[in-house]
Short mmCIF file of C-alpha atoms and ligand atoms in Angstrom, two decimals:
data_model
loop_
_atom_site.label_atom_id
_atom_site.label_comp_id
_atom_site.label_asym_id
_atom_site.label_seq_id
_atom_site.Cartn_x
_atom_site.Cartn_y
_atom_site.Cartn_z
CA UNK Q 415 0.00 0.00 0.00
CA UNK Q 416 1.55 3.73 -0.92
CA UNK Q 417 2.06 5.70 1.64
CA UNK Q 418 -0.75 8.78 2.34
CA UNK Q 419 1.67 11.05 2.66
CA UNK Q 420 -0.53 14.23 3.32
CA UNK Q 421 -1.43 12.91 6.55
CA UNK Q 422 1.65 13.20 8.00
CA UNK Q 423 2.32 16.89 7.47
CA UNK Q 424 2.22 19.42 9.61
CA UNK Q 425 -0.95 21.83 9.99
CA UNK Q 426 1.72 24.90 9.09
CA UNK Q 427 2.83 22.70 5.72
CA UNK Q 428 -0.36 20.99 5.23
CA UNK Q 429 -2.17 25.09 4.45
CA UNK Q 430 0.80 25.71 2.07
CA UNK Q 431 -0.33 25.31 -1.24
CA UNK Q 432 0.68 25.91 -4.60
CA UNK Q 433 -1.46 28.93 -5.71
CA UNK Q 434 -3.93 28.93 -9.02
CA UNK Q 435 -1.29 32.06 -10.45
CA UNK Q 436 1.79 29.32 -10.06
CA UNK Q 437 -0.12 26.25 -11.75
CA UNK Q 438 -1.09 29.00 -14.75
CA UNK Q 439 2.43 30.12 -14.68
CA UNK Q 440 4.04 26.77 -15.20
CA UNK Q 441 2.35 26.79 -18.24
CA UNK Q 442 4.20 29.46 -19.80
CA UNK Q 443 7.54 27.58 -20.60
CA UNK Q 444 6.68 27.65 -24.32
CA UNK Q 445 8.98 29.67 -26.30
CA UNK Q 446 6.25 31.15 -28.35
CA UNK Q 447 5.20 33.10 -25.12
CA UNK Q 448 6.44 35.88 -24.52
CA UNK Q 449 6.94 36.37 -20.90
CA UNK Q 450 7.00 39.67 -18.66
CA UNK Q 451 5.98 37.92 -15.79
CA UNK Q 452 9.12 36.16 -14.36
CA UNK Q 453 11.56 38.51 -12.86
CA UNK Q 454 14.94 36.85 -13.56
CA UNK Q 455 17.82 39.06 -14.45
CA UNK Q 456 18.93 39.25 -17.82
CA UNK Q 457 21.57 36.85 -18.49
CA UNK Q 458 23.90 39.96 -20.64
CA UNK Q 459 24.82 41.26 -17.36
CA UNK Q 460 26.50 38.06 -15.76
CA UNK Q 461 30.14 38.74 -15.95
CA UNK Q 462 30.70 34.61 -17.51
CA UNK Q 463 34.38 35.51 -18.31
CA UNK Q 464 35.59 37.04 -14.60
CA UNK Q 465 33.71 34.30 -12.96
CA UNK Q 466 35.41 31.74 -15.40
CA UNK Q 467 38.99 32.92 -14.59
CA UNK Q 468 38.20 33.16 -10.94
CA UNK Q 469 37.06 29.56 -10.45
CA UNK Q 470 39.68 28.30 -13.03
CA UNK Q 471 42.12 30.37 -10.53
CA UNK Q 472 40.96 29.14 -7.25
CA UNK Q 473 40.65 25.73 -8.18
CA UNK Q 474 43.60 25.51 -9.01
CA UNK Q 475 45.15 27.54 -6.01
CA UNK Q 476 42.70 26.89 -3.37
CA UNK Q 477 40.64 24.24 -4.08
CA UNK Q 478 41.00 22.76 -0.29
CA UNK Q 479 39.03 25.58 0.90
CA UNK Q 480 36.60 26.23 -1.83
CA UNK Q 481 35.34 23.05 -2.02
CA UNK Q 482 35.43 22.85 2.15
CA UNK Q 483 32.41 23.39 4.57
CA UNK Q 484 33.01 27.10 6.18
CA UNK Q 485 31.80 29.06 9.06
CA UNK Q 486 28.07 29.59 9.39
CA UNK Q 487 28.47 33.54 9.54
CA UNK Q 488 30.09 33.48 6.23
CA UNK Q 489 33.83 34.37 4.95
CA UNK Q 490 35.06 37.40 6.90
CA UNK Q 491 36.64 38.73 3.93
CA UNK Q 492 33.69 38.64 2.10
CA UNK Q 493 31.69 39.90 5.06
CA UNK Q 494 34.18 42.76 5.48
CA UNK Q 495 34.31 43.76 1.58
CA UNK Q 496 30.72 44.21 1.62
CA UNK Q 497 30.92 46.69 4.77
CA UNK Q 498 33.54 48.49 2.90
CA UNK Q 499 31.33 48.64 -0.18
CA UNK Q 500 28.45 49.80 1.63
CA UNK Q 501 30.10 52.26 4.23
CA UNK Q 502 29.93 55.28 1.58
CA UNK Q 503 25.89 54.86 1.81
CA UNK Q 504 26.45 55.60 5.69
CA UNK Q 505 26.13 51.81 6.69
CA UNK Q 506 28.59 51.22 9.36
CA UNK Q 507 29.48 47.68 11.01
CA UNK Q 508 31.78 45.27 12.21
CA UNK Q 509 32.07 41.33 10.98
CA UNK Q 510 29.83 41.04 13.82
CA UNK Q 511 26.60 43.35 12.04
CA UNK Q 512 26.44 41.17 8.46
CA UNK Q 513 26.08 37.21 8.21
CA UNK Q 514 26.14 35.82 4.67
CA UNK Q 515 22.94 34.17 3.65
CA UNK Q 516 21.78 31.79 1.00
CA UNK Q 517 20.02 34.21 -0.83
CA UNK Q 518 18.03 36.86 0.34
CA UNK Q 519 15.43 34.22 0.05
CA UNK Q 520 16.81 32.47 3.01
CA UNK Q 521 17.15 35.73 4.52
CA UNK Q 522 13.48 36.32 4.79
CA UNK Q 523 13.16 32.38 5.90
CA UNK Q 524 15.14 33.78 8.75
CA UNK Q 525 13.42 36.27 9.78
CA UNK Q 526 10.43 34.10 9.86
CA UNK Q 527 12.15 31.63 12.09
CA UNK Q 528 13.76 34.37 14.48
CA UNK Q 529 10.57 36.16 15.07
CA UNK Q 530 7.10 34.61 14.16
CA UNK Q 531 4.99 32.43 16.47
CA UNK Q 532 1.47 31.44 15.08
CA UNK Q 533 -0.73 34.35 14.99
CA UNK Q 534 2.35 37.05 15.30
CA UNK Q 535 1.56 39.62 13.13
CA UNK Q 536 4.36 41.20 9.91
CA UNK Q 537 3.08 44.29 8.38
CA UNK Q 538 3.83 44.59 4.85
CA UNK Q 539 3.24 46.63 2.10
CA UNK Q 540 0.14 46.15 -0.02
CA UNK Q 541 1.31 44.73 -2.79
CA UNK Q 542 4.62 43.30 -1.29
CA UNK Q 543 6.99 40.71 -2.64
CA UNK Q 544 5.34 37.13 -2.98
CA UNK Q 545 7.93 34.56 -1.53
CA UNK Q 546 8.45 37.14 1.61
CA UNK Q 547 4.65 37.06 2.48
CA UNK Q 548 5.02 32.71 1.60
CA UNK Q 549 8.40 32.96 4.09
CA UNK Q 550 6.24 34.38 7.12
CA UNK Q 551 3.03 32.70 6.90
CA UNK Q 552 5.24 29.34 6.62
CA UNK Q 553 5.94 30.01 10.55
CA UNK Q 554 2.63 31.29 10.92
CA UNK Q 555 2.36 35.12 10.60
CA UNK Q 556 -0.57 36.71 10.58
CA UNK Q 557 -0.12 39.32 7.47
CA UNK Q 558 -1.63 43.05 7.75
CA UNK Q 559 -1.20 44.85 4.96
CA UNK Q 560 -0.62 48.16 4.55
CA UNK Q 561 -1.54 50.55 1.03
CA UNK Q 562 1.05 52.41 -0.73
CA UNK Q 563 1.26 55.39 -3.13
CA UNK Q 564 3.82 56.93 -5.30
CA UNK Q 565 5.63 57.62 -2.55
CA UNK Q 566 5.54 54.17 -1.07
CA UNK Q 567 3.98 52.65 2.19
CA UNK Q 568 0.92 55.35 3.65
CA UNK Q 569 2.26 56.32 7.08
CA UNK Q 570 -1.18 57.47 7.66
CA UNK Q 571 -2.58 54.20 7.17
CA UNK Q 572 0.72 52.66 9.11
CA UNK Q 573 0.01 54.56 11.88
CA UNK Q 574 -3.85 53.97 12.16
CA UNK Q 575 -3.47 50.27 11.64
CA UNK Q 576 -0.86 49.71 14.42
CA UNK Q 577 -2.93 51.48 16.84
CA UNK Q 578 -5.54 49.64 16.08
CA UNK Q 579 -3.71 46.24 16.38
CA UNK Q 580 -2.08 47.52 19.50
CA UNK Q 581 -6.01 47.92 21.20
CA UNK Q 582 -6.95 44.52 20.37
CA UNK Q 583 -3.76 43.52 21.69
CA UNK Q 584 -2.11 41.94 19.11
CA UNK Q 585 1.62 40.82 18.95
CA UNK Q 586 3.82 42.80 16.10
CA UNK Q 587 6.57 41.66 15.18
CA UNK Q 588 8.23 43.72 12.53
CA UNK Q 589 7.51 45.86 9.26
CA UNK Q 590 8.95 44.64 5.91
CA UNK Q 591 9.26 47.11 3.43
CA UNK Q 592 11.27 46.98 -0.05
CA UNK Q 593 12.43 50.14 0.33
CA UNK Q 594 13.47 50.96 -3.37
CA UNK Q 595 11.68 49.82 -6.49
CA UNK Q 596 9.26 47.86 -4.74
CA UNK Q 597 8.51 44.14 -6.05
CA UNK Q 598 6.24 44.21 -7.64
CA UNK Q 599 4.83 48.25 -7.55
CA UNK Q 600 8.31 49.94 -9.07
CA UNK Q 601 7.68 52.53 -6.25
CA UNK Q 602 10.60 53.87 -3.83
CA UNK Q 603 10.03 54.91 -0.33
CA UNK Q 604 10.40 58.91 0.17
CA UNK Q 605 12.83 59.90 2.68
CA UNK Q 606 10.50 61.73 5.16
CA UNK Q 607 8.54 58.32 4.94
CA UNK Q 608 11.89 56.21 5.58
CA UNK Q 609 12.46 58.97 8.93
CA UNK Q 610 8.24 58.58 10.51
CA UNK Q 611 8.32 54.83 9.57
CA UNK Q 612 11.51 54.19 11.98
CA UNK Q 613 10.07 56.77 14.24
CA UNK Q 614 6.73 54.94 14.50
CA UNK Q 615 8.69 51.53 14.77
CA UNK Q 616 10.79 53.28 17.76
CA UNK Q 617 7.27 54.19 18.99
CA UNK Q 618 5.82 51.16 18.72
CA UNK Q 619 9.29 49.20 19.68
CA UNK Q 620 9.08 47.18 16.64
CA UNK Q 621 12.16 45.97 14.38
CA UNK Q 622 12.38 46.72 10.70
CA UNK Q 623 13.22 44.54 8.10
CA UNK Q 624 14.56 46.50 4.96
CA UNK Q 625 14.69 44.18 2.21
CA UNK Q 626 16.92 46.00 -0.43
CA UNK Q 627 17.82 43.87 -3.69
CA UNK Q 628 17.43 46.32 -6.31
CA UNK Q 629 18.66 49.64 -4.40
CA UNK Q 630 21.95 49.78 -6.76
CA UNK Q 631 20.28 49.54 -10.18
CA UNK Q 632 18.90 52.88 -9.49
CA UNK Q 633 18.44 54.66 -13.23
CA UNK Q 634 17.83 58.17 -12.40
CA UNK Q 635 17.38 60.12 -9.24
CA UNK Q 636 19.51 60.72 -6.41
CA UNK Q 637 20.03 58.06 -3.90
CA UNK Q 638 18.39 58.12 -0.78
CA UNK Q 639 19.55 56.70 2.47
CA UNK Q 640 18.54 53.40 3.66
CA UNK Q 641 16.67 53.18 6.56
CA UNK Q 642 18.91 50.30 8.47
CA UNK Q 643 21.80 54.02 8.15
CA UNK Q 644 19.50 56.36 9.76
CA UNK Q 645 18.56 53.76 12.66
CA UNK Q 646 21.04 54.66 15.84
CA UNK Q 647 18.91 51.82 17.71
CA UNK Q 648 19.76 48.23 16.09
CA UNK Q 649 15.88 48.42 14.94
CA UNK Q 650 16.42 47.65 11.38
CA UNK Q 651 17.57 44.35 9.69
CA UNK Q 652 18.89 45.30 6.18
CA UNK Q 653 19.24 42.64 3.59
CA UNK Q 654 21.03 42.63 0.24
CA UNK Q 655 21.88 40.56 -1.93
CA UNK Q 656 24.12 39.55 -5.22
CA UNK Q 657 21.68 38.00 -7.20
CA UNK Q 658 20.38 41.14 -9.21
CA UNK Q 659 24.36 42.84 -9.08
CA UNK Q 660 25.82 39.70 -10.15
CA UNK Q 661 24.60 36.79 -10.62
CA UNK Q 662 21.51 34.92 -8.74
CA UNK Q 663 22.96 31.45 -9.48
CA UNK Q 664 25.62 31.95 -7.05
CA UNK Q 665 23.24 32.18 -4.47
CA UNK Q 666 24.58 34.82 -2.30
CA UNK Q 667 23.46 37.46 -0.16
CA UNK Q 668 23.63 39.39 3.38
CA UNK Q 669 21.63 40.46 6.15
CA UNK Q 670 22.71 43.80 8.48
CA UNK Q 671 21.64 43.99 11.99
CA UNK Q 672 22.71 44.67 15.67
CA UNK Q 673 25.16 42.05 17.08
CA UNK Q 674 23.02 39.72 19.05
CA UNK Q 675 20.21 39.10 15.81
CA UNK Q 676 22.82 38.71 13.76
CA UNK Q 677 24.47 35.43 16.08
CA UNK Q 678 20.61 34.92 16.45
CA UNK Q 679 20.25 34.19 12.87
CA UNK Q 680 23.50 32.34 13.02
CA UNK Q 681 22.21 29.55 14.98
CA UNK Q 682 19.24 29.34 13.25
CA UNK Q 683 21.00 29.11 9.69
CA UNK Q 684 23.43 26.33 10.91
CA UNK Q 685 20.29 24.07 11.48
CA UNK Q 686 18.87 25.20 7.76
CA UNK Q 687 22.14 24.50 5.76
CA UNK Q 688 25.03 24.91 8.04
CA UNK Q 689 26.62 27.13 5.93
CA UNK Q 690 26.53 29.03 2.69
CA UNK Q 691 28.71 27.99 -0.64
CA UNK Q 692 32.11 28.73 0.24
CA UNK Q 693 33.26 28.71 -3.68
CA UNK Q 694 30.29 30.90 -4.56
CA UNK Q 695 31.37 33.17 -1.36
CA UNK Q 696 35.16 33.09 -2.86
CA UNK Q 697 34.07 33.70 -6.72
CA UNK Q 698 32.06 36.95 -5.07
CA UNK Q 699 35.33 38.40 -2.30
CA UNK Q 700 37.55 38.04 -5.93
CA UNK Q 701 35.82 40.02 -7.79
CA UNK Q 702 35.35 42.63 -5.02
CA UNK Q 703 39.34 42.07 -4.98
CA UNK Q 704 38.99 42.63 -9.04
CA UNK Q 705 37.52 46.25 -8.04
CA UNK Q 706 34.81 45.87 -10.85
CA UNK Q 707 31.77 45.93 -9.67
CA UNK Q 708 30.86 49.40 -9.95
CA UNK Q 709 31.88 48.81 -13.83
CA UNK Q 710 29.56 45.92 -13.80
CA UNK Q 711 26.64 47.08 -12.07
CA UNK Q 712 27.01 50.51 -14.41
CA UNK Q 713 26.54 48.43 -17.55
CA UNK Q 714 23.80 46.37 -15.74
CA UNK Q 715 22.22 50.33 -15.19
CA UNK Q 716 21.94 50.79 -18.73
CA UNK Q 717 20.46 47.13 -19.73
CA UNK Q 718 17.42 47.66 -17.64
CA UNK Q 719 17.37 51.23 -17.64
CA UNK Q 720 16.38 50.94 -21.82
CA UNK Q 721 14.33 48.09 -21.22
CA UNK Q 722 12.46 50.46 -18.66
CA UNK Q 723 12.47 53.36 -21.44
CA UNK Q 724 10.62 50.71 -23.95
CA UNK Q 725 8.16 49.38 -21.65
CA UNK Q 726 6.87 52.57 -20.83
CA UNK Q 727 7.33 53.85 -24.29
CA UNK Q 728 5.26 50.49 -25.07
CA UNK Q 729 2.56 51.06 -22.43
CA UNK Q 730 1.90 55.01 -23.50
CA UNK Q 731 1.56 53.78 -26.77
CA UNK Q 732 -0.56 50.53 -27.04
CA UNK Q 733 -2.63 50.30 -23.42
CA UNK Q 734 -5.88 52.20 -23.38
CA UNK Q 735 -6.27 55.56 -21.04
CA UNK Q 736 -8.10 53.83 -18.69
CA UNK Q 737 -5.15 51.99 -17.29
CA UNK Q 738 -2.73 53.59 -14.78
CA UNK Q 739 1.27 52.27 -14.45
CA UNK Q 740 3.95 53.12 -11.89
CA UNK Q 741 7.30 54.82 -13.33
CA UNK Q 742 10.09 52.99 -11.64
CA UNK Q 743 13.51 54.91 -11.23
CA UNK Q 744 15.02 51.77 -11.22
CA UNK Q 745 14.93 47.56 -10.37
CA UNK Q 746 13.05 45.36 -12.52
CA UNK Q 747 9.12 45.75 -12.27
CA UNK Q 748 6.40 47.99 -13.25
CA UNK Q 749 2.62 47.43 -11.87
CA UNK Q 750 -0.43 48.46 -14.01
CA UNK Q 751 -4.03 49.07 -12.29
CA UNK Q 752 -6.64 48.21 -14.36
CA UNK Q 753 -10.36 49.52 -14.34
CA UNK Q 754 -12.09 48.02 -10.84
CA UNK Q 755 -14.47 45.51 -13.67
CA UNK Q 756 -11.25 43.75 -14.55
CA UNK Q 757 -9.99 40.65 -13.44
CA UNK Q 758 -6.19 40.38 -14.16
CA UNK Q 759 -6.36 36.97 -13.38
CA UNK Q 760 -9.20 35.43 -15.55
CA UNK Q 761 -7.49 37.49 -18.33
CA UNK Q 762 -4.16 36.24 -18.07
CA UNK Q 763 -6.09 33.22 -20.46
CA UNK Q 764 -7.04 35.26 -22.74
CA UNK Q 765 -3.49 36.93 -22.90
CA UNK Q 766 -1.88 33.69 -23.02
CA UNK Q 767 -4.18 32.48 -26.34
CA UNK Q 768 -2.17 36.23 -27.75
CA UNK Q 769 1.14 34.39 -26.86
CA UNK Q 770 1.93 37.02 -23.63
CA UNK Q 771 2.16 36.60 -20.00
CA UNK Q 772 2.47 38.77 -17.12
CA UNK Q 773 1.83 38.10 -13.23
CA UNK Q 774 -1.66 38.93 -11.90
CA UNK Q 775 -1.62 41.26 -9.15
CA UNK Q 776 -3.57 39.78 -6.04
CA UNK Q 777 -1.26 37.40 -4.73
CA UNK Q 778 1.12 40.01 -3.96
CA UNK Q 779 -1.46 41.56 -2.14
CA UNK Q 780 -1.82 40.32 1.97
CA UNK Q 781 -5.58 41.29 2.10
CA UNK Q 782 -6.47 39.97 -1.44
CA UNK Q 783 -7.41 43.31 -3.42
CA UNK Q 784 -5.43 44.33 -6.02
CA UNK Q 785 -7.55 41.74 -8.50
CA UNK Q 786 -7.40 44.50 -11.20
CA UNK Q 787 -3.47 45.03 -11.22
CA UNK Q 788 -0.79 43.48 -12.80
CA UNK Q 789 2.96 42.87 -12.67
CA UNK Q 790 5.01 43.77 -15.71
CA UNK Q 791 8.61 42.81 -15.46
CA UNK Q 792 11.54 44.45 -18.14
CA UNK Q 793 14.36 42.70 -16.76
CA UNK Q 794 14.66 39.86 -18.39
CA UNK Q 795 13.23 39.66 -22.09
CA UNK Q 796 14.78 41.17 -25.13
CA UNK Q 797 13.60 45.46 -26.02
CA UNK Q 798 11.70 43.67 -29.51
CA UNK Q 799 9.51 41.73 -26.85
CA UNK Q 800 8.83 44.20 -24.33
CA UNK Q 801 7.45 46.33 -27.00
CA UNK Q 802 5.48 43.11 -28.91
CA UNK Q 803 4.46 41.65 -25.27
CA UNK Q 804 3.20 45.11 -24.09
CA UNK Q 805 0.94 45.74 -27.81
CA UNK Q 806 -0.34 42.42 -27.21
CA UNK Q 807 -1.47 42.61 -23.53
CA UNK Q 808 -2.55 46.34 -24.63
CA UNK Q 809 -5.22 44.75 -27.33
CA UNK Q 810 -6.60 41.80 -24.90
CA UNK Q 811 -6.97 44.79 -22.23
CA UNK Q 812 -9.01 47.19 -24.99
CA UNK Q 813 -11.30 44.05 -25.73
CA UNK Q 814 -12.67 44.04 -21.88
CA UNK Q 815 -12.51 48.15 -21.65
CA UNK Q 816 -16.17 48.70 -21.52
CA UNK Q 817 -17.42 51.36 -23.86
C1 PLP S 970 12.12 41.94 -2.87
C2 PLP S 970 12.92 40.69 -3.02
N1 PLP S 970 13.48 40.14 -1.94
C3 PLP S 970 14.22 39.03 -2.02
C4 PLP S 970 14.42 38.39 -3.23
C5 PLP S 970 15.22 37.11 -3.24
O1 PLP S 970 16.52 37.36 -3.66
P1 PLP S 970 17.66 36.25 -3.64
O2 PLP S 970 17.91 35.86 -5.07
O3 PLP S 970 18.83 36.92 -3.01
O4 PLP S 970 17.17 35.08 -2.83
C6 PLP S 970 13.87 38.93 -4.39
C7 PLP S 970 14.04 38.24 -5.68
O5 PLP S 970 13.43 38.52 -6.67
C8 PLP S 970 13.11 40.11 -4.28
O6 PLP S 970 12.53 40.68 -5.35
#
């Protein structure tokens, strides 16, 4: 007799199902789709040849380490090239402040694990990045969204919400924000909002978690500080990573934070996978040593930053007036709000018989709105099917537009 295997799971695994927008998705492997819905990087802006020489180079040299286990924090040098890198942005830190994670994936997994019991509540942004909000209901968390504008998360509507929550007496844990060119809205927090939402977390005595992937493929703009460098209190956990500045293969990434989270999420992570790839760790300290990522990540600037121009090029020309899009200044993603009538997700069939995907927006959304949006990513197909993938979503829109 086969085992029943579902009845051995546990509740927490046992309510974690694949969603209706993933089992659609799947279905887009053809090559005759084109796809703006994944948001992988664009292969032209892995550097093949540095990486080549530098594992040629430490095999050869070092393979006894690189092939080794290694500490659970992560290589100091590593550790300590990405302080350095970051200490111009005002982020200051000893080895002690940054772990290495697998991913910023596992980062968020973390965070879960360090602090979510059932029913502890996250706030996060409405819409807010899918496999964060999967990450902290997998330990439980109770989501409460909260609505953004231009201009990022409402502080208003921040404010209100945690008042309320604090009457009814509920545990909060942390706020997660994506701080610049949200996934999936394109939006970037305003710096007065970065200043009240760290003063309302002081207020409240919750932590922060800053989740900041995209923040150097800004196109335009100045920079604006992160909020982990205008915290004096060890409130915010910062987390970047390398997948979107190099390469996501390698499967790097860090996490910022006050001394004692950061050995926190040490102990947790040795009990997850012990530690992270040491050769991926090495490939990533060399070509800090190689002093060319700011090359790199300039030429990755100007990839994305004309796929950006001809998407929204593409959307002014080919999506009716009634639809409203964000205007990132950088990252990967734009979101489109359709008319209220529209259902992004009964549409995306229609959309895939015209040979064109893109991600519905209400799974990214904690209190399930958002059923009229969608997310449009440039990053990773060619300009010639941005522009054709756009003109083709644009027509299957005009057909519902009612007249
Ligand atoms: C907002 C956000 N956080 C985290 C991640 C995960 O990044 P990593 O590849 O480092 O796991 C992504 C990836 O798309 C992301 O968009």
């Amino acid at each position: 007799m086969s085992i029943h295997s579902e009845e051995f799971y546990s509740v927490l695994a046992s309510q974690n199902k694949a969603s209706a927008v993933q089992e659609i998705l799947k279905l887009l492997q053809k090559p005759e789709i084109i796809s703006l819905a994944g948001g992988l990087p664009d292969p032209a802006t892995f550097p093949v040849e540095e990486i080549r020489e530098i594992v040629n180079h430490l095999l050869i040299t070092n393979s006894a380490q690189a092939l080794q286990y290694s500490a659970t924090q992560g290589l100091p040098g590593l550790r300590q090239s990405i302080l350095n890198y970051l200490s111009p942005e005002g982020i200051k830190g000893e080895l002690e402040n940054i772990i290495i994670s697998s991913g910023s994936q596992q980062g968020l997994d973390l965070v879960g694990k360090l602090f979510l019991d059932p029913g502890d509540v996250a706030i996060v942004e409405l819409p807010s990045y899918l496999a964060a909000l999967d990450a902290f209901c997998s330990y439980g968390g109770k989501l409460i969204g909260i609505s953004m504008d231009e201009d990022g998360m409402r502080i208003d509507h921040l404010q209100e919400k945690l008042t309320q929550l604090k009457d009814e007496n509920k545990k909060v844990k942390f706020i997660y924000t994506i701080s610049n060119f949200q996934n999936p809205a394109g939006v970037t927090l305003s710096l007065p909002r970065r200043q009240k939402i760290l003063e309302i977390a002081k207020r409240f005595n919750l932590f922060i978690i800053e989740d900041n992937p995209y923040e150097k493929l800004r196109f335009e703009g100045t920079s604006l500080p992160s909020i982990y460098s205008l915290d004096h209190e060890g409130r915010v956990i910062s987390l970047g990573t390398f997948s979107k500045i190099l390469c996501p293969g390698l499967r790097l990434a860090w996490m910022l934070g006050n001394k004692e989270v950061i050995y926190k999420f040490s102990l947790l992570k040795q009990a997850t996978d012990l530690c992270t790839n040491i050769l991926s760790q090495l490939i990533a300290y060399k070509y800090f040593q190689l002093g060319k990522f700011d090359e790199n990540i300039q030429s990755n600037i100007d990839i994305y930053r004309q796929k950006r121009d001809v998407m929204l090029a593409a959307l002014a020309e080919y999506f009716p007036p009634e639809v409203r899009w964000t205007k990132p200044q950088g990252g990967f993603f734009v979101m489109a709000t359709l008319p209220e009538y529209i259902d992004t997700q009964e549409m995306l069939i229609d959309a895939v018989k015209e040979k064109v995907a893109y991600v519905p927006g209400s799974p990214f959304f904690a209190d399930g709105q958002g059923k009229n949006t969608m997310r449009l990513s440039f990053c990773y197909p060619s300009q010639e099917d941005i522009k054709e993938g756009i003109k083709r979503i644009g027509k299957v829109i005009k057909k519902k537009i009612r007249g």
